[in-house]
Coordinates of C-alpha atoms in Angstrom, one line a residue:
X7 CA -81.1 -140.2 -126.4
X8 CA -77.8 -138.6 -127.8
X9 CA -77.2 -134.8 -127.0
X10 CA -77.6 -133.9 -130.6
X11 CA -80.9 -135.4 -130.8
X12 CA -82.0 -133.8 -127.8
X13 CA -80.9 -130.3 -129.1
X14 CA -82.7 -130.9 -132.2
X15 CA -85.8 -132.1 -130.3
X16 CA -85.7 -128.8 -128.4
X17 CA -85.2 -126.6 -131.3
X18 CA -88.2 -128.5 -133.1
X19 CA -90.4 -127.7 -130.3
X20 CA -89.7 -124.1 -129.6
X21 CA -89.6 -123.2 -133.3
X22 CA -86.0 -121.7 -132.6
X23 CA -83.5 -121.8 -135.8
X24 CA -79.8 -122.9 -135.4
X25 CA -77.6 -121.7 -138.0
X26 CA -74.0 -122.4 -138.2
X27 CA -71.6 -120.0 -140.1
X28 CA -67.9 -120.3 -141.1
X29 CA -65.2 -118.2 -139.0
X30 CA -64.3 -115.8 -141.9
X31 CA -64.1 -113.8 -143.8
X32 CA -65.2 -110.8 -141.5
X33 CA -65.0 -108.4 -144.5
X34 CA -68.4 -108.0 -146.3
X35 CA -70.5 -109.9 -146.8
X36 CA -69.1 -111.8 -143.9
X37 CA -68.9 -115.4 -143.1
X38 CA -71.0 -117.9 -145.1
X39 CA -73.7 -120.3 -143.5
X40 CA -72.7 -124.0 -143.6
X41 CA -75.9 -125.4 -141.8
X42 CA -79.4 -124.2 -141.2
X43 CA -82.1 -126.3 -138.9
X44 CA -85.4 -127.4 -140.6
X45 CA -87.2 -124.4 -138.6
X46 CA -85.2 -121.8 -140.8
X47 CA -87.5 -122.4 -143.7
X48 CA -90.8 -122.0 -141.6
X49 CA -89.4 -118.7 -140.3
X50 CA -87.9 -117.1 -143.4
X51 CA -89.5 -118.9 -146.2
X52 CA -86.1 -120.0 -147.7
X53 CA -85.1 -123.6 -148.0
X54 CA -81.8 -124.7 -146.6
X55 CA -80.2 -125.3 -149.6
X56 CA -80.9 -121.7 -150.6
X57 CA -79.2 -120.6 -147.7
X58 CA -76.2 -122.9 -147.1
X59 CA -73.2 -121.1 -148.8
X60 CA -74.5 -117.8 -148.5
X61 CA -74.0 -114.8 -146.1
X62 CA -77.0 -114.1 -143.7
X63 CA -76.9 -110.7 -145.1
X64 CA -79.4 -111.9 -147.6
X65 CA -82.3 -112.0 -144.7
X66 CA -81.4 -108.1 -143.9
X67 CA -83.2 -105.2 -145.8
X68 CA -83.6 -101.3 -145.5
X69 CA -85.0 -101.4 -141.8
X70 CA -82.4 -103.7 -140.4
X71 CA -80.0 -101.6 -138.0
X72 CA -76.8 -100.9 -139.3
X73 CA -75.4 -100.0 -135.8
X74 CA -76.6 -103.6 -134.5
X75 CA -74.7 -105.1 -137.4
X76 CA -71.5 -103.2 -136.7
X77 CA -71.8 -104.5 -133.2
X78 CA -72.1 -108.1 -134.2
X79 CA -69.1 -107.7 -136.8
X80 CA -67.1 -106.2 -133.8
X81 CA -67.9 -109.3 -131.5
X82 CA -67.1 -111.5 -134.0
X83 CA -63.6 -110.2 -134.9
X84 CA -63.1 -110.5 -131.0
X85 CA -64.4 -114.0 -131.0
X86 CA -66.9 -112.9 -128.3
X87 CA -70.5 -114.1 -128.1
X88 CA -73.2 -111.5 -128.7
X89 CA -76.9 -111.1 -128.5
X90 CA -78.9 -108.3 -130.6
X91 CA -82.4 -107.8 -131.7
X92 CA -82.5 -107.7 -135.5
X93 CA -85.2 -106.8 -138.2
X94 CA -84.9 -109.4 -140.7
X95 CA -87.1 -110.0 -144.2
X96 CA -88.7 -113.3 -145.1
X97 CA -88.8 -114.3 -149.1
X98 CA -92.0 -112.8 -149.5
X99 CA -90.7 -109.4 -148.2
X100 CA -92.5 -109.3 -144.8
X101 CA -90.7 -108.0 -142.1
X102 CA -89.8 -110.3 -138.8
X103 CA -88.0 -109.6 -135.8
X104 CA -85.3 -112.0 -134.2
X105 CA -83.4 -112.4 -131.1
X106 CA -79.9 -113.4 -132.3
X107 CA -77.7 -115.1 -130.1
X108 CA -74.0 -115.9 -131.5
X109 CA -71.6 -118.1 -129.6
X110 CA -68.2 -118.8 -130.9
X111 CA -67.4 -122.7 -130.9
X112 CA -63.7 -123.6 -130.4
X113 CA -62.0 -127.2 -130.2
X114 CA -60.3 -128.5 -127.3
X115 CA -57.1 -126.5 -128.2
X116 CA -59.1 -123.6 -128.3
X117 CA -58.9 -123.0 -132.2
X118 CA -62.2 -121.3 -133.2
X119 CA -64.0 -123.6 -135.6
X120 CA -67.4 -122.0 -136.4
X121 CA -69.9 -119.5 -135.0
X122 CA -73.0 -121.1 -133.7
X123 CA -76.3 -119.0 -133.7
X124 CA -79.8 -119.3 -132.4
X125 CA -82.6 -117.3 -134.0
X126 CA -85.4 -116.6 -131.8
X127 CA -88.7 -115.2 -133.3
X128 CA -89.6 -112.3 -131.3
X129 CA -92.0 -110.7 -134.0
X130 CA -94.9 -110.8 -131.5
X131 CA -93.1 -109.4 -128.9
X132 CA -92.0 -106.5 -130.7
X133 CA -95.3 -106.0 -132.0
X134 CA -96.7 -105.6 -128.3
X135 CA -94.0 -103.4 -127.7
X136 CA -94.8 -101.3 -130.4
X137 CA -98.5 -101.2 -129.3
X138 CA -97.3 -100.4 -125.7
X139 CA -95.4 -97.2 -127.1
X140 CA -98.0 -96.2 -129.0
X141 CA -100.6 -96.5 -126.0
X142 CA -97.9 -94.6 -123.8
X143 CA -97.5 -92.0 -126.6
X144 CA -101.3 -91.6 -126.8
X145 CA -101.5 -91.6 -123.0
X146 CA -99.0 -88.8 -122.8
X147 CA -100.9 -86.6 -125.7
X148 CA -104.1 -87.2 -123.6
X149 CA -102.3 -85.8 -120.3
X150 CA -101.1 -83.0 -122.4
X151 CA -104.5 -82.3 -124.0
X152 CA -106.4 -82.5 -120.4
X153 CA -103.4 -80.3 -119.0
X154 CA -104.2 -77.7 -121.7
X155 CA -107.9 -78.2 -121.4
X156 CA -107.6 -77.5 -117.5
X157 CA -105.6 -74.4 -118.1
X158 CA -108.2 -73.2 -120.7
X159 CA -111.1 -73.9 -118.2
X160 CA -109.0 -72.2 -115.5
X161 CA -108.8 -69.2 -117.9
X162 CA -112.4 -69.3 -118.6
X163 CA -113.9 -69.6 -115.1
X164 CA -111.5 -66.7 -114.0
X165 CA -112.9 -64.6 -117.0
X166 CA -116.4 -65.8 -116.5
X167 CA -116.5 -65.3 -112.9
X168 CA -115.3 -61.6 -113.3
X169 CA -117.1 -60.6 -116.4
X170 CA -120.4 -62.1 -115.5
X171 CA -120.4 -60.7 -111.9
X172 CA -119.9 -57.1 -113.1
X173 CA -123.2 -56.3 -114.9
X174 CA -124.9 -58.1 -111.9
X175 CA -122.8 -55.7 -109.7
X176 CA -124.1 -52.8 -111.5
X177 CA -127.8 -54.0 -111.6
X178 CA -128.1 -54.6 -107.9
X179 CA -126.3 -50.9 -107.2
X180 CA -128.6 -49.3 -109.6
X181 CA -131.8 -51.4 -108.3
X182 CA -131.3 -50.2 -104.9
X183 CA -130.7 -46.7 -106.0
X184 CA -133.9 -46.7 -107.7
X185 CA -135.7 -48.4 -104.8
X186 CA -134.8 -46.0 -102.7
X187 CA -136.3 -43.1 -104.8
X188 CA -139.7 -45.0 -105.0
X189 CA -142.5 -43.7 -102.9
X190 CA -145.6 -45.3 -104.3
X191 CA -146.3 -49.0 -102.6
X192 CA -146.9 -50.6 -106.0
X193 CA -143.9 -49.3 -107.6
X194 CA -142.0 -50.2 -104.2
X195 CA -143.6 -53.9 -104.5
X196 CA -142.5 -54.2 -108.2
X197 CA -138.8 -53.2 -107.0
X198 CA -139.0 -55.7 -104.4
X199 CA -139.9 -58.4 -106.8
X200 CA -137.1 -57.2 -109.2
X201 CA -134.7 -57.5 -106.1
X202 CA -135.9 -61.3 -105.5
X203 CA -135.1 -61.8 -109.3
X204 CA -131.8 -60.3 -109.0
X205 CA -130.9 -62.1 -106.1
X206 CA -131.9 -65.7 -107.6
X207 CA -129.6 -64.7 -110.5
X208 CA -126.8 -64.0 -108.3
X209 CA -127.2 -67.0 -106.3
X210 CA -127.4 -69.3 -109.3
X211 CA -124.4 -67.5 -111.0
X212 CA -122.2 -67.8 -107.6
X213 CA -123.2 -71.4 -107.1
X214 CA -122.7 -72.6 -110.6
X215 CA -119.1 -71.1 -110.9
X216 CA -118.0 -72.5 -107.6
X217 CA -119.4 -76.0 -108.8
X218 CA -117.7 -75.8 -112.2
X219 CA -114.4 -74.5 -111.1
X220 CA -114.5 -77.6 -108.4
X221 CA -115.3 -79.9 -111.1
X222 CA -112.6 -78.6 -113.5
X223 CA -109.9 -79.0 -111.1
X224 CA -109.0 -75.5 -111.0
X225 CA -109.0 -74.9 -107.3
X226 CA -105.8 -76.2 -105.5
X227 CA -105.6 -76.2 -101.7
X228 CA -103.1 -74.3 -99.9
X229 CA -103.1 -76.1 -96.4
X230 CA -102.0 -74.1 -93.2
X231 CA -102.6 -74.2 -89.6
X232 CA -106.1 -72.6 -88.8
X233 CA -106.9 -71.1 -85.5
X234 CA -110.4 -72.4 -84.8
X235 CA -111.4 -69.9 -82.5
X236 CA -110.9 -67.2 -85.2
X237 CA -112.7 -69.2 -87.8
X238 CA -115.6 -69.5 -85.7
X239 CA -115.8 -66.0 -84.6
X240 CA -115.6 -64.8 -88.5
X241 CA -118.5 -67.3 -89.3
X242 CA -120.5 -66.1 -86.0
X243 CA -120.3 -62.2 -87.3
X244 CA -121.1 -63.5 -90.7
X245 CA -124.2 -65.6 -89.5
X246 CA -125.6 -64.2 -86.4
X247 CA -127.5 -61.0 -88.0
X248 CA -129.0 -63.6 -90.6
X249 CA -130.2 -65.6 -87.7
X250 CA -131.6 -62.8 -85.6
X251 CA -133.3 -61.3 -88.5
X252 CA -135.0 -64.9 -88.7
X253 CA -136.0 -65.0 -85.2
X254 CA -133.6 -67.8 -84.5
X255 CA -131.1 -68.2 -81.6
X256 CA -127.5 -68.4 -82.6
X257 CA -124.8 -69.8 -80.3
X258 CA -121.1 -70.7 -80.7
X259 CA -119.0 -72.7 -78.5
X260 CA -115.3 -71.7 -78.2
X261 CA -112.6 -73.7 -79.4
X262 CA -108.8 -72.9 -78.9
X263 CA -107.4 -75.6 -81.0
X264 CA -105.5 -75.3 -84.6
X265 CA -106.4 -77.3 -87.2
X266 CA -104.5 -78.2 -90.7
X267 CA -106.6 -77.1 -93.6
X268 CA -107.1 -74.5 -96.4
X269 CA -108.4 -71.6 -94.4
X270 CA -110.6 -70.0 -97.1
X271 CA -112.1 -73.4 -98.3
X272 CA -112.5 -74.6 -94.6
X273 CA -114.5 -71.4 -94.0
X274 CA -116.7 -71.6 -97.1
X275 CA -117.6 -75.0 -96.2
X276 CA -118.9 -74.2 -92.9
X277 CA -120.4 -70.9 -94.1
X278 CA -122.1 -73.2 -96.6
X279 CA -123.5 -75.5 -93.6
X280 CA -124.6 -72.6 -91.7
X281 CA -126.6 -71.1 -94.4
X282 CA -128.1 -74.3 -95.2
X283 CA -129.2 -74.6 -91.3
X284 CA -130.9 -71.1 -91.5
X285 CA -132.9 -71.8 -94.5
X286 CA -134.3 -74.7 -93.0
X287 CA -134.9 -73.9 -89.6
X288 CA -138.3 -72.2 -89.0
X289 CA -138.1 -71.7 -85.1
X290 CA -135.5 -72.4 -82.6
X291 CA -131.8 -71.9 -83.0
X292 CA -128.3 -72.9 -84.5
X293 CA -125.5 -74.2 -82.5
X294 CA -121.8 -74.0 -84.1
X295 CA -119.2 -75.7 -82.3
X296 CA -116.5 -78.5 -82.1
X297 CA -115.3 -81.6 -80.2
X298 CA -111.6 -83.3 -80.3
X299 CA -111.8 -86.9 -81.9
X300 CA -108.5 -88.4 -81.6
X301 CA -106.1 -86.3 -83.6
X302 CA -108.9 -84.4 -85.1
X303 CA -111.3 -81.8 -84.5
X304 CA -115.2 -82.3 -85.5
X305 CA -116.7 -78.9 -86.4
X306 CA -120.3 -79.3 -86.0
X307 CA -123.5 -77.3 -86.8
X308 CA -126.7 -78.3 -85.1
X309 CA -130.0 -76.8 -86.0
X310 CA -133.6 -77.3 -84.8
X311 CA -134.9 -77.5 -88.4
X312 CA -137.4 -79.8 -90.5
X313 CA -134.7 -82.6 -90.1
X314 CA -134.1 -85.4 -93.0
X315 CA -135.7 -88.5 -93.3
X316 CA -133.1 -91.7 -92.7
X317 CA -133.4 -93.0 -96.1
X318 CA -132.5 -89.5 -97.8
X319 CA -129.6 -88.8 -95.5
X320 CA -127.3 -90.3 -98.6
X321 CA -129.0 -87.8 -101.2
X322 CA -128.5 -84.4 -99.3
X323 CA -124.9 -84.1 -100.8
X324 CA -126.2 -84.5 -104.4
X325 CA -126.5 -81.7 -107.0
X326 CA -130.0 -79.7 -107.1
X327 CA -131.4 -82.1 -104.0
X328 CA -133.8 -80.1 -101.8
X329 CA -135.8 -82.6 -99.7
X330 CA -137.9 -79.7 -97.9
X331 CA -138.4 -77.6 -100.7
X332 CA -140.7 -79.4 -103.3
X333 CA -142.2 -76.0 -104.5
X334 CA -138.6 -75.0 -105.5
X335 CA -138.8 -71.9 -103.5
X336 CA -135.6 -70.0 -104.5
X337 CA -135.5 -68.1 -101.4
X338 CA -134.3 -71.8 -100.0
X339 CA -131.5 -71.9 -102.4
X340 CA -130.8 -74.0 -105.6
X341 CA -129.8 -77.2 -104.0
X342 CA -126.1 -76.9 -104.7
X343 CA -124.6 -75.7 -101.2
X344 CA -124.2 -79.2 -99.8
X345 CA -123.0 -80.4 -103.3
X346 CA -120.1 -77.8 -102.7
X347 CA -119.3 -78.9 -99.3
X348 CA -119.0 -82.2 -100.5
X349 CA -116.9 -81.3 -103.3
X350 CA -114.4 -79.4 -101.2
X351 CA -114.2 -81.9 -98.6
X352 CA -113.2 -84.4 -101.1
X353 CA -110.4 -82.0 -102.3
X354 CA -109.4 -81.2 -98.7
X355 CA -109.6 -85.0 -97.8
X356 CA -111.7 -83.8 -94.9
X357 CA -114.8 -86.4 -93.6
X358 CA -118.3 -84.9 -93.6
X359 CA -121.2 -86.6 -92.1
X360 CA -124.8 -85.9 -91.1
X361 CA -127.1 -87.1 -88.7
X362 CA -130.7 -86.0 -88.4
X363 CA -134.3 -86.7 -86.7
X364 CA -137.2 -85.3 -89.0
X365 CA -138.9 -82.6 -87.0
X366 CA -136.6 -82.2 -84.6
X367 CA -133.2 -80.9 -86.4
X368 CA -130.1 -82.0 -87.9
X369 CA -126.3 -82.1 -87.3
X370 CA -123.8 -81.6 -90.3
X371 CA -120.0 -82.3 -89.2
X372 CA -116.9 -81.6 -91.0
X373 CA -113.6 -83.7 -89.3
X374 CA -110.3 -81.9 -89.6
X375 CA -106.9 -83.1 -88.7
X376 CA -105.2 -81.1 -85.9
X377 CA -102.3 -79.1 -86.6
X378 CA -98.7 -80.0 -85.0
X379 CA -99.2 -76.6 -83.3
X380 CA -102.0 -77.7 -80.9
X381 CA -102.9 -74.1 -79.6
X382 CA -104.2 -71.8 -82.2
X383 CA -103.6 -68.2 -82.2
X384 CA -106.5 -66.5 -81.2
X385 CA -107.9 -64.1 -83.7
X386 CA -109.6 -61.0 -82.3
X387 CA -113.1 -60.7 -83.2
X388 CA -114.2 -57.9 -85.6
X389 CA -116.5 -55.5 -84.0
X390 CA -119.6 -55.1 -85.4
X391 CA -120.4 -52.5 -88.1
X392 CA -120.6 -49.1 -86.5
X393 CA -123.2 -46.3 -87.2
X394 CA -120.5 -43.8 -88.2
X395 CA -121.9 -40.8 -90.0
X396 CA -120.6 -40.9 -93.7
X397 CA -121.5 -37.4 -94.9
X398 CA -118.9 -35.1 -95.9
X399 CA -116.2 -37.8 -96.5
X400 CA -114.4 -38.7 -99.7
X401 CA -113.9 -41.9 -101.5
X402 CA -111.8 -42.7 -104.2
X403 CA -113.6 -45.1 -106.6
X404 CA -111.8 -47.4 -109.0
X405 CA -113.0 -49.5 -111.6
X406 CA -112.3 -50.4 -115.0
X407 CA -116.0 -51.0 -116.1
X408 CA -117.7 -47.7 -116.3
X409 CA -121.0 -49.0 -115.9
X410 CA -120.0 -50.5 -112.2
X411 CA -117.9 -47.6 -111.6
X412 CA -120.9 -45.2 -112.0
X413 CA -122.9 -47.3 -109.9
X414 CA -120.8 -47.6 -107.1
X415 CA -120.0 -43.8 -107.2
X416 CA -123.8 -43.1 -107.3
X417 CA -124.3 -45.6 -104.2
X418 CA -121.3 -43.9 -102.5
X419 CA -122.8 -40.5 -103.1
X420 CA -126.3 -41.6 -101.8
X421 CA -124.8 -42.1 -98.2
X422 CA -123.4 -38.3 -98.4
X423 CA -119.8 -39.0 -99.3
X424 CA -118.0 -37.5 -102.2
X425 CA -116.8 -39.8 -105.1
X426 CA -113.8 -39.6 -107.1
X427 CA -114.5 -41.6 -110.2
X428 CA -111.3 -43.3 -111.8
X429 CA -111.1 -46.0 -114.3
X430 CA -107.2 -46.7 -114.6
X431 CA -104.0 -46.0 -112.8
X432 CA -103.2 -43.1 -115.2
X433 CA -106.4 -41.7 -114.3
X434 CA -105.5 -42.1 -110.7
X435 CA -102.2 -40.2 -111.1
X436 CA -104.1 -37.5 -112.6
X437 CA -106.8 -37.3 -109.8
X438 CA -104.4 -37.4 -107.1
X439 CA -102.4 -34.6 -108.5
X440 CA -105.3 -32.3 -107.5
X441 CA -106.4 -33.7 -104.1
X442 CA -105.4 -31.5 -101.4
X443 CA -106.3 -34.0 -98.4
X444 CA -106.1 -37.6 -98.2
X445 CA -109.3 -39.4 -98.9
X446 CA -111.2 -41.0 -96.3
X447 CA -111.3 -44.3 -98.2
X448 CA -110.4 -46.2 -101.3
X449 CA -112.7 -48.4 -103.0
X450 CA -111.1 -50.4 -105.7
X451 CA -112.0 -53.5 -108.2
X452 CA -109.3 -55.9 -108.0
X453 CA -108.7 -56.5 -111.4
X454 CA -108.0 -53.2 -113.1
X455 CA -106.7 -52.6 -116.9
X456 CA -103.7 -54.6 -118.1
X457 CA -101.8 -56.5 -115.3
X458 CA -102.7 -53.9 -112.6
X459 CA -104.7 -54.7 -109.8
X460 CA -106.4 -52.8 -107.2
X461 CA -103.7 -53.4 -104.7
X462 CA -101.4 -51.4 -107.1
X463 CA -104.0 -48.6 -106.7
X464 CA -104.1 -48.6 -103.0
X465 CA -100.5 -48.6 -102.8
X466 CA -100.1 -45.7 -105.1
X467 CA -102.8 -43.8 -103.2
X468 CA -100.8 -44.4 -99.7
X469 CA -97.7 -43.4 -101.2
X470 CA -98.9 -40.1 -102.5
X471 CA -100.8 -39.2 -99.7
X472 CA -98.0 -40.6 -97.2
X473 CA -100.8 -42.3 -95.0
X474 CA -102.5 -45.4 -94.6
X475 CA -105.8 -44.7 -96.3
X476 CA -108.3 -47.3 -95.3
X477 CA -109.1 -49.6 -98.8
X478 CA -111.7 -52.0 -99.7
X479 CA -111.1 -54.2 -102.8
X480 CA -114.0 -55.6 -104.6
X481 CA -113.6 -58.4 -106.9
X482 CA -115.8 -60.7 -109.3
X483 CA -113.1 -63.6 -109.2
X484 CA -113.8 -65.9 -106.1
X485 CA -110.9 -68.0 -106.9
X486 CA -109.2 -68.9 -103.3
X487 CA -105.9 -67.5 -104.7
X488 CA -107.5 -64.0 -104.8
X489 CA -108.5 -64.2 -101.4
X490 CA -105.2 -65.1 -100.2
X491 CA -103.2 -62.3 -102.3
X492 CA -105.6 -59.8 -100.7
X493 CA -104.9 -61.3 -97.2
X494 CA -101.3 -61.4 -98.1
X495 CA -101.3 -57.5 -98.5
X496 CA -103.5 -56.9 -95.7
X497 CA -106.6 -55.7 -97.7
X498 CA -110.1 -56.5 -97.0
X499 CA -111.7 -58.0 -100.1
X500 CA -115.6 -58.3 -101.1
X501 CA -117.2 -60.3 -103.6
X502 CA -119.2 -59.0 -106.5
X503 CA -122.1 -58.5 -106.5
X504 CA -122.5 -57.1 -103.2
X505 CA -125.5 -55.5 -101.8
X506 CA -125.2 -51.8 -101.2
X507 CA -126.3 -52.5 -97.4
X508 CA -123.5 -54.9 -97.0
X509 CA -121.1 -52.4 -98.5
X510 CA -122.0 -49.7 -96.3
X511 CA -121.6 -51.9 -93.1
X512 CA -118.4 -52.7 -94.3
X513 CA -117.4 -49.1 -95.0
X514 CA -118.6 -48.0 -91.6
X515 CA -116.7 -50.9 -89.8
X516 CA -113.5 -50.1 -91.9
X517 CA -113.9 -46.6 -90.8
X518 CA -114.6 -47.5 -87.4
X519 CA -111.2 -49.3 -87.0
X520 CA -109.3 -46.1 -88.1
X521 CA -107.5 -44.8 -85.1
X522 CA -106.7 -41.6 -86.4
X523 CA -108.8 -38.5 -87.5
X524 CA -110.6 -38.2 -90.7
X525 CA -108.4 -37.8 -93.6
X526 CA -105.4 -39.9 -92.0
X527 CA -107.0 -43.0 -91.0
X528 CA -105.1 -46.2 -89.9
X529 CA -105.3 -49.2 -92.0
X530 CA -107.6 -51.9 -90.5
X531 CA -106.0 -54.9 -89.5
X532 CA -106.0 -57.8 -91.9
X533 CA -108.2 -60.8 -91.3
X534 CA -105.9 -64.0 -90.3
X535 CA -107.6 -65.6 -93.5
X536 CA -109.1 -63.9 -96.2
X537 CA -112.8 -64.1 -94.8
X538 CA -114.6 -62.4 -97.6
X539 CA -116.4 -65.3 -99.4
X540 CA -118.8 -65.7 -102.3
X541 CA -122.5 -66.4 -101.6
X542 CA -123.2 -69.7 -100.7
X543 CA -126.2 -71.9 -101.7
X544 CA -127.8 -74.9 -99.6
X545 CA -129.6 -78.0 -99.9
X546 CA -132.5 -78.6 -97.5
X547 CA -132.5 -80.3 -94.1

């Protein structure tokens, strides 16, 4: 078969169009068509006899790229081949895209004889490209919308965490003040029931805000080397009194390794596991320890509790699951503590596991990678709260919520201390002007009016008094960043709502750590990581 016939057959099968034009003129409207293949009519709607003798410009319209046309003209003038994507229009006015390839044809002597063009229909390709561009644009918009929503949720949770805890703090403090004044047994029993209702509400608020923040992705881990010894020591001081009150033995196995994790989130995870064990261990004891597993440390919580049936082991990390609490006893939590652990483990990429024998107890474990610094710095144990007498001492109490401020001040005064009430840094300046001796304590809300913080208030007191006055910061914001900020400044931080008895223990501990006489107390050492955590909830084992 002759080459010409082969080419004709090829272009018939592919649907591409052959077009031949003269070599000049290059001025508008350009060289005219001398030949088009039969596929031209199928592509454009124009018959061959209409096209021959005309410039290809009759196919162009308002959407045709003028810059592309200029590049084609420049290539023809230089007798160079060129390939361009070009938008053209059919006889009925509908647009279509072609890939236009133009080749100069010369004779044996190198003289230009004509331009041979191949028109390949790429309309469908352009349609798909446009769809992909639209999809990418929609995806970018969706990402922007998601990011804005995440930022909005972050602001909401920060505000909700603080603002919802404020009234609970006032309720908790005023309830304790009222209960302390009741003598009649019936009245005291009623106050006790009220306290249980307050505790249930606080627990629900704390855990729901934690779960919501984790679901919204507003918590970002900050990895660091964590000394396991210090972590276990802090957890023991938090949990051992509760275990003793429940008649349980509590043991800790020492571990001098260092792991790589977020210290705040890791402590909250283990604290939740311990709280879970306390609630579901009616007798016996709890063991907190760790084992080395290759390049990781497995932190384990063992209990002699009621245990979990094997068929239910996969359910205990689900929301609101309480296998050993069919009556929904709120003293056993809400069934969200282990769900929080599971979410934090996923966030930190730490493995969690559980083993259990019904009637004998359970073991929950978190596997954490070892840090490159194999030996973690040992964190000194905080001494147990003392029984320091508080009568006659003075505390500056700072909170921008008048109800919480008054409640805190009344509780402080019920201990025999004097309370200087301050709602802002401006008032603090005025209060300090009338102080002749440094206060024994600063008790400040972390978030104050405007963009000021409790840290600013503490620094102001210390600067004006010329001595490192002991300070406790209270906050309704449980975001780990608040803990880190406080730890970075060396302040002890407690989360609202805090029970008055716990607050007194912390005040006594802080004053016990002061090495100088009253009025010039040394600042207590900062914990190696922010150890004050929000209340935890649990799932039954």
